[in-house]
Short mmCIF file of C-alpha atoms and ligand atoms in Angstrom, two decimals:
data_model
loop_
_atom_site.label_atom_id
_atom_site.label_comp_id
_atom_site.label_asym_id
_atom_site.label_seq_id
_atom_site.Cartn_x
_atom_site.Cartn_y
_atom_site.Cartn_z
CA MET A 4 0.00 0.01 0.01
CA TRP A 5 1.24 3.46 -0.83
CA TRP A 6 0.83 4.75 2.66
CA SER A 7 2.71 1.92 4.34
CA VAL A 8 6.00 3.52 3.31
CA THR A 9 4.93 6.75 4.92
CA VAL A 10 3.90 4.88 8.03
CA LEU A 11 7.22 3.01 8.17
CA SER A 12 9.26 6.16 7.89
CA PHE A 13 7.02 7.70 10.49
CA LEU A 14 7.77 4.88 12.88
CA LEU A 15 11.50 5.02 12.28
CA ASN A 16 11.53 8.71 13.00
CA GLY A 17 10.28 8.10 16.51
CA VAL A 18 9.61 11.03 18.76
CA CYS A 19 12.23 13.61 18.10
CA GLU A 20 10.61 17.04 18.13
CA ALA A 21 10.19 18.91 21.36
CA GLY A 22 6.72 20.11 22.17
CA ILE A 23 5.68 23.64 22.90
CA THR A 24 4.91 24.99 26.36
CA SER A 25 3.27 28.25 25.48
CA SER A 26 4.74 31.32 27.04
CA PHE A 27 1.44 33.13 26.69
CA ILE A 28 0.64 34.74 30.00
CA ARG A 29 -3.02 34.90 30.67
CA VAL A 30 -4.18 38.24 32.08
CA ALA A 31 -4.86 37.50 35.71
CA ALA A 32 -8.52 37.32 36.58
CA PRO A 33 -9.87 35.96 39.80
CA SER A 34 -12.02 32.88 39.71
CA ILE A 35 -15.03 34.62 41.15
CA GLU A 36 -18.36 33.00 40.83
CA ILE A 37 -20.96 35.01 38.97
CA PRO A 38 -23.75 35.81 41.44
CA LYS A 39 -27.07 34.04 41.11
CA GLU A 40 -28.76 37.35 40.40
CA ASP A 41 -26.93 37.47 37.08
CA PHE A 42 -28.92 34.44 35.96
CA PRO A 43 -32.57 35.42 36.65
CA PRO A 44 -35.45 33.21 35.49
CA PRO A 45 -37.21 34.36 32.34
CA HIS A 46 -40.21 36.65 32.56
CA GLY A 47 -43.73 35.31 32.52
CA TYR A 48 -45.79 33.03 34.72
CA ASN A 49 -44.34 29.52 34.95
CA ALA A 50 -42.08 30.36 32.02
CA PRO A 51 -40.03 27.40 30.82
CA GLU A 52 -36.36 27.87 31.69
CA GLN A 53 -33.00 26.13 31.43
CA VAL A 54 -33.96 25.00 27.94
CA HIS A 55 -31.47 22.60 26.41
CA ILE A 56 -31.33 20.21 23.51
CA THR A 57 -29.23 17.19 22.55
CA GLN A 58 -29.31 14.55 19.81
CA GLY A 59 -32.24 12.26 20.47
CA ASP A 60 -31.38 9.15 18.51
CA TYR A 61 -28.47 7.28 16.93
CA THR A 62 -28.52 8.90 13.51
CA GLY A 63 -29.41 12.58 14.04
CA ASN A 64 -33.10 12.52 13.11
CA GLY A 65 -34.14 13.05 16.68
CA VAL A 66 -33.76 15.82 19.26
CA ILE A 67 -34.36 15.69 23.01
CA VAL A 68 -35.77 18.99 24.25
CA SER A 69 -35.47 19.55 28.02
CA TRP A 70 -36.71 22.42 30.19
CA VAL A 71 -37.87 23.27 33.68
CA THR A 72 -41.18 24.78 34.72
CA PRO A 73 -40.86 26.32 38.18
CA VAL A 74 -44.48 26.46 39.39
CA GLU A 75 -46.78 24.08 37.52
CA LYS A 76 -46.33 20.88 35.56
CA TYR A 77 -48.36 22.06 32.60
CA PRO A 78 -48.22 22.63 29.72
CA ASN A 79 -46.08 19.54 29.32
CA PHE A 80 -45.42 19.53 25.60
CA VAL A 81 -43.22 21.08 22.97
CA THR A 82 -44.73 22.43 19.77
CA TYR A 83 -42.45 22.45 16.73
CA TRP A 84 -42.58 23.21 13.04
CA LYS A 85 -40.35 23.69 10.02
CA ALA A 86 -39.13 27.25 10.37
CA ASP A 87 -38.95 27.95 6.65
CA GLU A 88 -42.20 26.32 5.56
CA LYS A 89 -43.82 28.48 2.94
CA ASN A 90 -47.19 26.85 2.35
CA GLY A 91 -48.95 26.81 5.68
CA ILE A 92 -47.18 25.85 8.83
CA LYS A 93 -47.85 22.35 10.05
CA ARG A 94 -47.40 22.32 13.80
CA ASN A 95 -46.57 19.17 15.67
CA ARG A 96 -46.64 18.47 19.34
CA VAL A 97 -44.72 16.04 21.57
CA ARG A 98 -45.55 15.46 25.19
CA SER A 99 -42.77 15.55 27.77
CA LYS A 100 -41.94 13.12 30.52
CA ILE A 101 -41.74 14.97 33.80
CA THR A 102 -39.40 14.26 36.66
CA THR A 103 -38.56 15.99 39.95
CA TYR A 104 -36.02 15.24 42.62
CA ARG A 105 -34.99 16.36 46.06
CA TYR A 106 -31.41 16.86 47.13
CA TYR A 107 -30.84 17.55 50.82
CA ASN A 108 -32.98 20.64 51.43
CA TYR A 109 -33.50 21.47 47.75
CA SER A 110 -36.54 20.61 45.66
CA SER A 111 -36.31 20.85 41.90
CA GLY A 112 -38.86 22.38 39.60
CA TYR A 113 -40.69 20.22 37.08
CA ILE A 114 -38.03 18.88 34.75
CA HIS A 115 -39.37 18.03 31.27
CA HIS A 116 -37.80 15.85 28.61
CA ALA A 117 -39.47 15.50 25.20
CA THR A 118 -38.00 13.46 22.40
CA ILE A 119 -38.84 14.62 18.88
CA ASN A 120 -38.30 11.88 16.31
CA ARG A 121 -38.41 11.52 12.52
CA LEU A 122 -37.06 15.00 11.79
CA GLN A 123 -35.72 15.72 8.34
CA TYR A 124 -32.02 16.23 7.90
CA ASN A 125 -30.52 19.64 7.30
CA THR A 126 -33.68 21.48 8.23
CA LYS A 127 -34.36 24.40 10.53
CA TYR A 128 -37.10 23.79 13.05
CA ALA A 129 -38.69 26.29 15.41
CA TYR A 130 -40.09 25.17 18.73
CA GLU A 131 -42.27 26.66 21.41
CA LEU A 132 -42.68 25.96 25.12
CA GLY A 133 -44.98 27.31 27.82
CA HIS A 134 -48.18 29.31 27.48
CA GLY A 135 -49.64 32.76 28.03
CA ASN A 136 -47.08 35.39 28.95
CA GLY A 137 -44.63 32.60 29.73
CA THR A 138 -44.49 31.36 26.11
CA ARG A 139 -40.98 31.10 24.71
CA GLN A 140 -39.70 30.23 21.22
CA PHE A 141 -36.42 28.77 20.06
CA TRP A 142 -35.03 27.00 16.99
CA PHE A 143 -32.46 24.43 15.94
CA MET A 144 -30.91 22.98 12.79
CA THR A 145 -30.90 19.27 12.23
CA PRO A 146 -27.57 17.87 10.96
CA PRO A 147 -26.99 16.98 7.32
CA GLU A 148 -27.54 13.38 6.29
CA ILE A 149 -24.78 11.06 7.41
CA GLY A 150 -22.06 10.59 4.82
CA PRO A 151 -18.32 10.39 4.40
CA ASP A 152 -17.67 13.82 2.89
CA VAL A 153 -20.18 15.87 4.87
CA PRO A 154 -18.59 19.03 6.30
CA TYR A 155 -19.53 19.71 9.89
CA THR A 156 -18.11 21.84 12.72
CA PHE A 157 -18.06 20.88 16.34
CA GLY A 158 -17.31 23.18 19.24
CA LEU A 159 -15.22 21.62 22.00
CA ILE A 160 -15.93 22.86 25.51
CA GLY A 161 -15.30 21.50 28.97
CA ASP A 162 -15.38 22.45 32.63
CA LEU A 163 -17.44 25.58 32.27
CA MET A 164 -19.15 26.51 35.54
CA LYS A 165 -19.94 30.22 36.09
CA ILE A 166 -16.71 31.88 36.92
CA ASP A 167 -15.27 34.98 35.36
CA THR A 168 -13.08 33.07 32.99
CA TYR A 169 -13.94 30.59 29.99
CA ILE A 170 -15.27 27.12 28.60
CA GLY A 171 -13.79 23.76 29.65
CA ASP A 172 -15.04 22.11 32.87
CA LEU A 173 -17.80 24.73 32.54
CA GLY A 174 -18.20 26.48 35.91
CA GLN A 175 -20.32 29.56 36.00
CA THR A 176 -17.56 32.10 36.40
CA HIS A 177 -16.84 35.19 34.40
CA ALA A 178 -14.24 33.15 32.57
CA SER A 179 -16.92 30.69 31.60
CA LYS A 180 -19.14 33.51 30.37
CA GLN A 181 -16.26 34.78 28.32
CA THR A 182 -15.67 31.30 26.87
CA LEU A 183 -19.30 30.78 25.97
CA ASP A 184 -19.69 34.25 24.44
CA HIS A 185 -16.43 33.78 22.58
CA TYR A 186 -17.56 30.43 21.19
CA LEU A 187 -20.87 31.91 20.09
CA ALA A 188 -19.15 34.87 18.48
CA THR A 189 -17.27 32.57 16.09
CA LYS A 190 -20.65 31.51 14.64
CA LYS A 191 -18.98 28.41 13.28
CA GLY A 192 -19.91 25.66 15.71
CA GLN A 193 -22.95 23.58 14.83
CA THR A 194 -22.90 21.21 17.82
CA VAL A 195 -20.98 21.34 21.07
CA LEU A 196 -19.05 18.36 22.33
CA PHE A 197 -19.19 19.03 26.03
CA LEU A 198 -16.52 17.28 28.04
CA GLY A 199 -17.99 17.26 31.49
CA ASP A 200 -18.18 19.20 34.75
CA PHE A 201 -21.30 21.27 34.43
CA SER A 202 -22.48 23.37 37.36
CA TYR A 203 -19.91 22.75 40.08
CA ALA A 204 -22.85 22.70 42.52
CA ASP A 205 -20.92 20.14 44.53
CA VAL A 206 -18.25 22.61 45.62
CA HIS A 207 -20.88 24.65 47.47
CA PRO A 208 -22.37 23.92 50.88
CA PHE A 209 -24.76 20.96 50.71
CA HIS A 210 -24.13 20.81 46.96
CA ASP A 211 -26.38 23.83 46.54
CA ASN A 212 -28.55 22.59 43.70
CA GLU A 213 -29.70 26.09 42.81
CA LYS A 214 -26.35 26.18 41.03
CA TRP A 215 -27.71 23.60 38.64
CA ASP A 216 -30.58 25.99 37.88
CA THR A 217 -28.40 29.00 37.32
CA TYR A 218 -26.06 26.90 35.20
CA GLY A 219 -29.01 25.84 33.03
CA ARG A 220 -30.00 29.45 32.54
CA PHE A 221 -26.42 30.44 31.80
CA VAL A 222 -25.85 28.04 28.91
CA GLU A 223 -29.36 28.30 27.45
CA LYS A 224 -28.33 30.94 24.90
CA SER A 225 -26.27 28.21 23.22
CA ASN A 226 -27.77 24.94 24.39
CA ALA A 227 -31.37 25.83 23.48
CA TYR A 228 -30.33 26.38 19.87
CA GLU A 229 -27.66 23.81 19.17
CA PRO A 230 -27.27 20.34 20.61
CA TRP A 231 -24.66 19.71 23.20
CA ILE A 232 -23.35 16.17 23.35
CA TYR A 233 -22.85 15.52 27.05
CA THR A 234 -20.11 13.73 28.91
CA ALA A 235 -20.53 13.36 32.66
CA GLY A 236 -17.61 14.57 34.81
CA ASN A 237 -16.57 14.02 38.38
CA HIS A 238 -18.47 17.12 39.50
CA GLU A 239 -21.67 15.36 38.39
CA LEU A 240 -21.18 12.52 40.92
CA ASP A 241 -22.91 14.41 43.78
CA LEU A 242 -22.31 11.62 46.25
CA ALA A 243 -22.68 13.13 49.74
CA PRO A 244 -23.41 10.52 52.41
CA GLU A 245 -22.78 13.11 55.10
CA ILE A 246 -26.03 14.80 54.12
CA GLY A 247 -27.87 11.61 53.22
CA GLU A 248 -27.25 11.70 49.46
CA TYR A 249 -26.18 8.23 48.29
CA VAL A 250 -27.34 8.17 44.66
CA LEU A 251 -24.56 8.78 42.16
CA PHE A 252 -25.24 11.34 39.40
CA LYS A 253 -28.66 12.16 40.86
CA PRO A 254 -29.07 15.80 39.73
CA TYR A 255 -27.30 15.14 36.43
CA LYS A 256 -29.47 12.18 35.47
CA HIS A 257 -32.65 14.02 36.29
CA ARG A 258 -31.67 17.10 34.34
CA TYR A 259 -29.87 15.72 31.29
CA ARG A 260 -31.01 12.96 29.01
CA VAL A 261 -28.98 11.25 26.31
CA PRO A 262 -30.00 8.64 23.68
CA PHE A 263 -27.97 5.80 25.20
CA ARG A 264 -30.44 3.01 24.44
CA ALA A 265 -30.31 3.82 20.73
CA SER A 266 -26.65 2.71 20.66
CA GLY A 267 -27.25 -0.39 22.77
CA SER A 268 -25.77 1.09 25.91
CA THR A 269 -27.15 0.18 29.31
CA SER A 270 -26.22 3.47 30.96
CA PRO A 271 -26.56 7.19 30.17
CA LEU A 272 -22.94 7.57 31.23
CA TRP A 273 -21.69 5.98 28.02
CA TYR A 274 -23.26 5.96 24.59
CA SER A 275 -22.65 6.69 20.98
CA ILE A 276 -24.10 8.73 18.14
CA LYS A 277 -23.52 9.29 14.45
CA ARG A 278 -23.66 12.88 13.24
CA ALA A 279 -22.77 14.10 9.74
CA SER A 280 -19.39 12.46 8.97
CA ALA A 281 -18.49 11.64 12.59
CA HIS A 282 -19.05 8.70 14.83
CA ILE A 283 -18.83 9.93 18.41
CA ILE A 284 -18.37 7.64 21.37
CA VAL A 285 -18.86 9.01 24.89
CA LEU A 286 -17.04 6.97 27.51
CA SER A 287 -17.13 6.95 31.26
CA SER A 288 -14.50 5.51 33.56
CA TYR A 289 -14.49 1.73 33.36
CA SER A 290 -17.26 1.51 30.83
CA ALA A 291 -16.03 -1.32 28.62
CA PHE A 292 -17.70 -0.16 25.44
CA GLU A 293 -15.44 -1.87 22.90
CA GLN A 294 -18.45 -3.32 21.06
CA GLU A 295 -19.28 0.19 19.84
CA LEU A 296 -15.84 0.51 18.23
CA THR A 297 -16.46 -2.67 16.25
CA LYS A 298 -19.68 -1.16 14.86
CA VAL A 299 -18.09 1.93 13.36
CA ASN A 300 -18.33 2.02 9.56
CA ARG A 301 -15.56 4.38 8.44
CA SER A 302 -16.93 4.45 4.89
CA GLU A 303 -20.09 6.03 6.28
CA THR A 304 -18.62 8.09 9.15
CA PRO A 305 -14.87 8.44 8.58
CA TRP A 306 -14.19 10.52 11.67
CA LEU A 307 -14.04 8.52 14.87
CA ILE A 308 -14.10 10.69 17.98
CA VAL A 309 -14.04 9.58 21.60
CA MET A 310 -15.09 11.80 24.48
CA MET A 311 -14.14 11.10 28.09
CA HIS A 312 -13.91 13.48 30.99
CA SER A 313 -10.52 12.62 32.43
CA PRO A 314 -7.59 12.80 29.98
CA MET A 315 -5.25 9.88 29.34
CA TYR A 316 -2.34 11.99 28.15
CA ASN A 317 -1.85 15.15 30.16
CA SER A 318 1.32 16.69 31.53
CA ASN A 319 -0.22 19.06 34.04
CA ASN A 320 0.56 18.37 37.69
CA TYR A 321 -3.10 18.91 38.33
CA HIS A 322 -4.81 15.49 38.04
CA PHE A 323 -1.53 14.04 36.72
CA MET A 324 -1.85 10.34 35.90
CA GLU A 325 -5.50 10.17 36.97
CA GLY A 326 -6.41 8.78 33.57
CA GLU A 327 -3.88 5.96 33.80
CA THR A 328 -6.31 3.19 34.69
CA MET A 329 -8.51 4.16 31.74
CA ARG A 330 -5.48 4.31 29.47
CA VAL A 331 -4.56 0.74 30.32
CA VAL A 332 -8.03 -0.46 29.38
CA PHE A 333 -8.83 1.73 26.37
CA GLU A 334 -5.60 2.60 24.61
CA PRO A 335 -5.13 -0.74 22.79
CA TRP A 336 -8.65 -0.40 21.37
CA PHE A 337 -8.10 3.20 20.30
CA VAL A 338 -5.02 2.17 18.34
CA LYS A 339 -6.60 -0.98 16.94
CA TYR A 340 -9.65 0.91 15.64
CA LYS A 341 -7.63 3.99 14.61
CA VAL A 342 -9.55 6.57 16.60
CA ASP A 343 -8.90 10.03 15.20
CA LEU A 344 -9.30 12.16 18.33
CA VAL A 345 -9.80 11.62 22.04
CA LEU A 346 -11.28 14.68 23.71
CA SER A 347 -11.20 15.37 27.43
CA GLY A 348 -11.76 18.08 30.00
CA HIS A 349 -11.11 17.88 33.73
CA VAL A 350 -7.67 19.47 33.77
CA HIS A 351 -8.19 23.21 33.66
CA SER A 352 -5.75 24.09 30.95
CA TYR A 353 -5.18 23.30 27.29
CA GLU A 354 -3.00 20.54 25.85
CA ARG A 355 -2.67 18.68 22.55
CA SER A 356 -0.66 15.49 22.22
CA GLU A 357 1.37 13.95 19.43
CA ARG A 358 0.01 10.73 17.92
CA VAL A 359 1.57 8.37 20.42
CA SER A 360 0.80 5.05 22.04
CA ASN A 361 2.15 3.16 25.00
CA ILE A 362 0.55 -0.18 24.31
CA GLN A 363 3.78 -2.15 24.15
CA TYR A 364 4.22 -1.77 27.86
CA ASN A 365 3.58 -4.61 30.24
CA ILE A 366 4.96 -5.55 33.62
CA THR A 367 8.01 -7.32 32.20
CA SER A 368 8.78 -5.44 28.98
CA GLY A 369 9.90 -2.30 30.72
CA LEU A 370 8.93 -0.30 27.61
CA SER A 371 7.20 2.48 29.46
CA THR A 372 7.85 5.43 27.14
CA PRO A 373 5.12 6.39 24.66
CA VAL A 374 6.26 6.16 21.05
CA LYS A 375 4.97 7.81 17.90
CA ASP A 376 2.22 5.73 16.38
CA PRO A 377 0.34 6.72 13.19
CA SER A 378 -2.61 4.58 14.27
CA ALA A 379 -2.95 6.40 17.58
CA PRO A 380 -5.38 9.25 18.28
CA VAL A 381 -4.40 12.78 19.13
CA TYR A 382 -5.39 13.49 22.74
CA ILE A 383 -6.82 16.92 23.37
CA THR A 384 -7.56 18.39 26.78
CA VAL A 385 -9.91 21.36 26.78
CA GLY A 386 -10.77 21.48 30.47
CA ASP A 387 -10.47 25.19 30.14
CA GLY A 388 -14.03 26.48 30.00
CA GLY A 389 -13.57 28.57 33.09
CA ASN A 390 -14.40 27.02 36.37
CA ILE A 391 -14.46 27.95 39.97
CA GLU A 392 -11.35 25.95 40.74
CA GLY A 393 -9.31 28.32 38.59
CA ILE A 394 -6.66 27.67 36.02
CA ALA A 395 -4.29 24.72 36.28
CA ASP A 396 -1.01 26.52 35.65
CA SER A 397 1.44 23.96 36.94
CA PHE A 398 2.79 21.86 34.09
CA THR A 399 5.39 19.19 34.69
CA GLU A 400 8.85 20.72 34.64
CA HIS A 401 10.03 18.72 31.60
CA GLN A 402 7.50 18.71 28.78
CA PRO A 403 7.09 15.06 27.81
CA ASP A 404 7.73 14.11 24.19
CA TYR A 405 4.12 13.08 23.80
CA SER A 406 2.97 16.65 24.51
CA ALA A 407 2.85 18.79 21.34
CA PHE A 408 1.39 22.00 22.75
CA ARG A 409 0.24 23.10 26.17
CA GLU A 410 -0.89 26.36 27.69
CA ALA A 411 -2.50 27.43 30.95
CA SER A 412 -5.38 29.43 29.53
CA PHE A 413 -9.11 29.25 29.30
CA GLY A 414 -10.74 28.77 25.90
CA HIS A 415 -12.62 26.54 23.53
CA ALA A 416 -11.73 24.64 20.38
CA LEU A 417 -13.35 24.11 16.99
CA LEU A 418 -13.15 20.97 14.88
CA GLU A 419 -14.07 21.75 11.30
CA ILE A 420 -14.50 18.54 9.39
CA LYS A 421 -14.08 19.30 5.69
CA ASN A 422 -14.32 15.88 4.06
CA GLN A 423 -13.36 12.29 4.72
CA THR A 424 -9.64 12.99 4.87
CA HIS A 425 -9.17 16.53 6.26
CA ALA A 426 -10.34 18.42 9.33
CA PHE A 427 -9.13 21.79 10.53
CA TYR A 428 -8.71 22.10 14.23
CA SER A 429 -8.15 25.34 16.17
CA TRP A 430 -8.06 26.33 19.81
CA HIS A 431 -9.10 29.80 20.93
CA ARG A 432 -8.19 31.62 24.11
CA ASN A 433 -11.19 33.42 25.41
CA GLN A 434 -9.14 36.56 25.89
CA ASP A 435 -8.25 36.87 22.24
CA ASN A 436 -10.11 38.27 19.30
CA VAL A 437 -12.44 35.68 17.78
CA ALA A 438 -10.30 35.28 14.67
CA VAL A 439 -7.15 34.48 16.65
CA SER A 440 -6.23 30.88 17.31
CA GLY A 441 -3.71 29.90 19.98
CA ASP A 442 -3.05 26.54 18.35
CA SER A 443 -4.15 25.04 15.05
CA ILE A 444 -3.46 21.97 12.94
CA TRP A 445 -4.92 20.10 9.97
CA PHE A 446 -5.83 16.62 11.11
CA TYR A 447 -5.71 13.79 8.61
CA ASN A 448 -8.16 10.95 8.89
CA ARG A 449 -6.53 7.85 10.41
CA HIS A 450 -8.50 5.41 8.29
CA PHE A 451 -8.31 7.05 4.87
CA TYR A 452 -5.24 9.25 5.02
CA PRO A 453 -2.92 8.30 7.90
CA LYS A 454 -0.16 10.73 7.08
CA GLU A 455 1.81 12.68 9.66
CA GLU A 456 0.38 16.10 10.44
CA SER A 457 2.31 19.23 11.13
CA SER A 458 0.92 22.03 13.22
CA SER A 459 1.30 25.75 12.90
CA LYS A 460 2.61 25.91 16.44
CA GLY A 461 5.44 28.21 17.31
FE1 LIG B 7 -13.35 17.28 36.31
#
């Protein structure tokens, strides 16, 4: 095969280039939580709030619409129609399933989840929730039909919670507001791949679940209009036996729904979807989901993307080596099935790896150094949404060879899939102008075009 020569020379080269530790100094900003008053509920009686959507089936013809009504259960339906219909608007209605929960001394509003099925591809739909002066309207675009050369752009955000910084483990801080606004200002993203750590309610006394509500209001301006593909993070665990809360992921599972059954998963914590030209697998710690990798048809969806909260390759002292147990389990599969990208959050900084693997290591071989591997994914950590824990600015003293670029900043990334062989990737500090990218690279598809990439770094 023509490319085997390239691959061989690639292997012989080994890891010889030093990575970049960015000298960019982020303008200091305190990780101050945005006050609750900055996220008021919408006007109107019983107005639906915290509206968010995600893909509702395996293939992108479905959407799950979720919202909260604070006072009454009803109306419990979503009305939707084709936004650009010329000859008389045909309105459809889907009833929601309603859930509520209590957490310590907090009682949730009525949480609605409605799954709209059989939508047409590449179509703009409007939808309406509530009634009377609490009526609210939104819209979304369905993805194009699945196919190998379908261009599509994903936004990559993690760890976002409301602080005065940016997107990545998404705490509600000013940084996170900056990240979200910055992402929206690019107007390029069509769907967000969200890498976990939502509200950071758990860092507050008694896991103050009002933080989940303000978080839902905070991200609505994006998440009501474009699907976010959710990965659960450690801040979604909400295990607190000291206050009588023993159920793992209780607030998260009540508030966020994903189409896990459609991909044959038994848990909402791991599942898979196909969207445009990408097959996306969401993993959770210790979820042995190899069967999904065997189902991927690269001729249909060439781009194979894995999302998991905790990174496997990360050279920040913060959470260093936490992903090691997952690496031992998953890495041989990632290489075997030629995963293109593995996306993570959790560590509150930015890092991109070389294509490396460490699968030759076992107890007796002693081969513990990662080596360049053209079949390996690139590992990207975008745990830099802007969270209350602040930036993780302590990288390991020596930058490991597997680390191509790293920087202690908040930001988001864009993955612009162009066709079955090429995708343009860029990472954007939230303090920069929208057009500026802090790191960028053309990724080549591992299945169809496994050539070595070169970044524009430095
Ligand atoms: Fe995390």
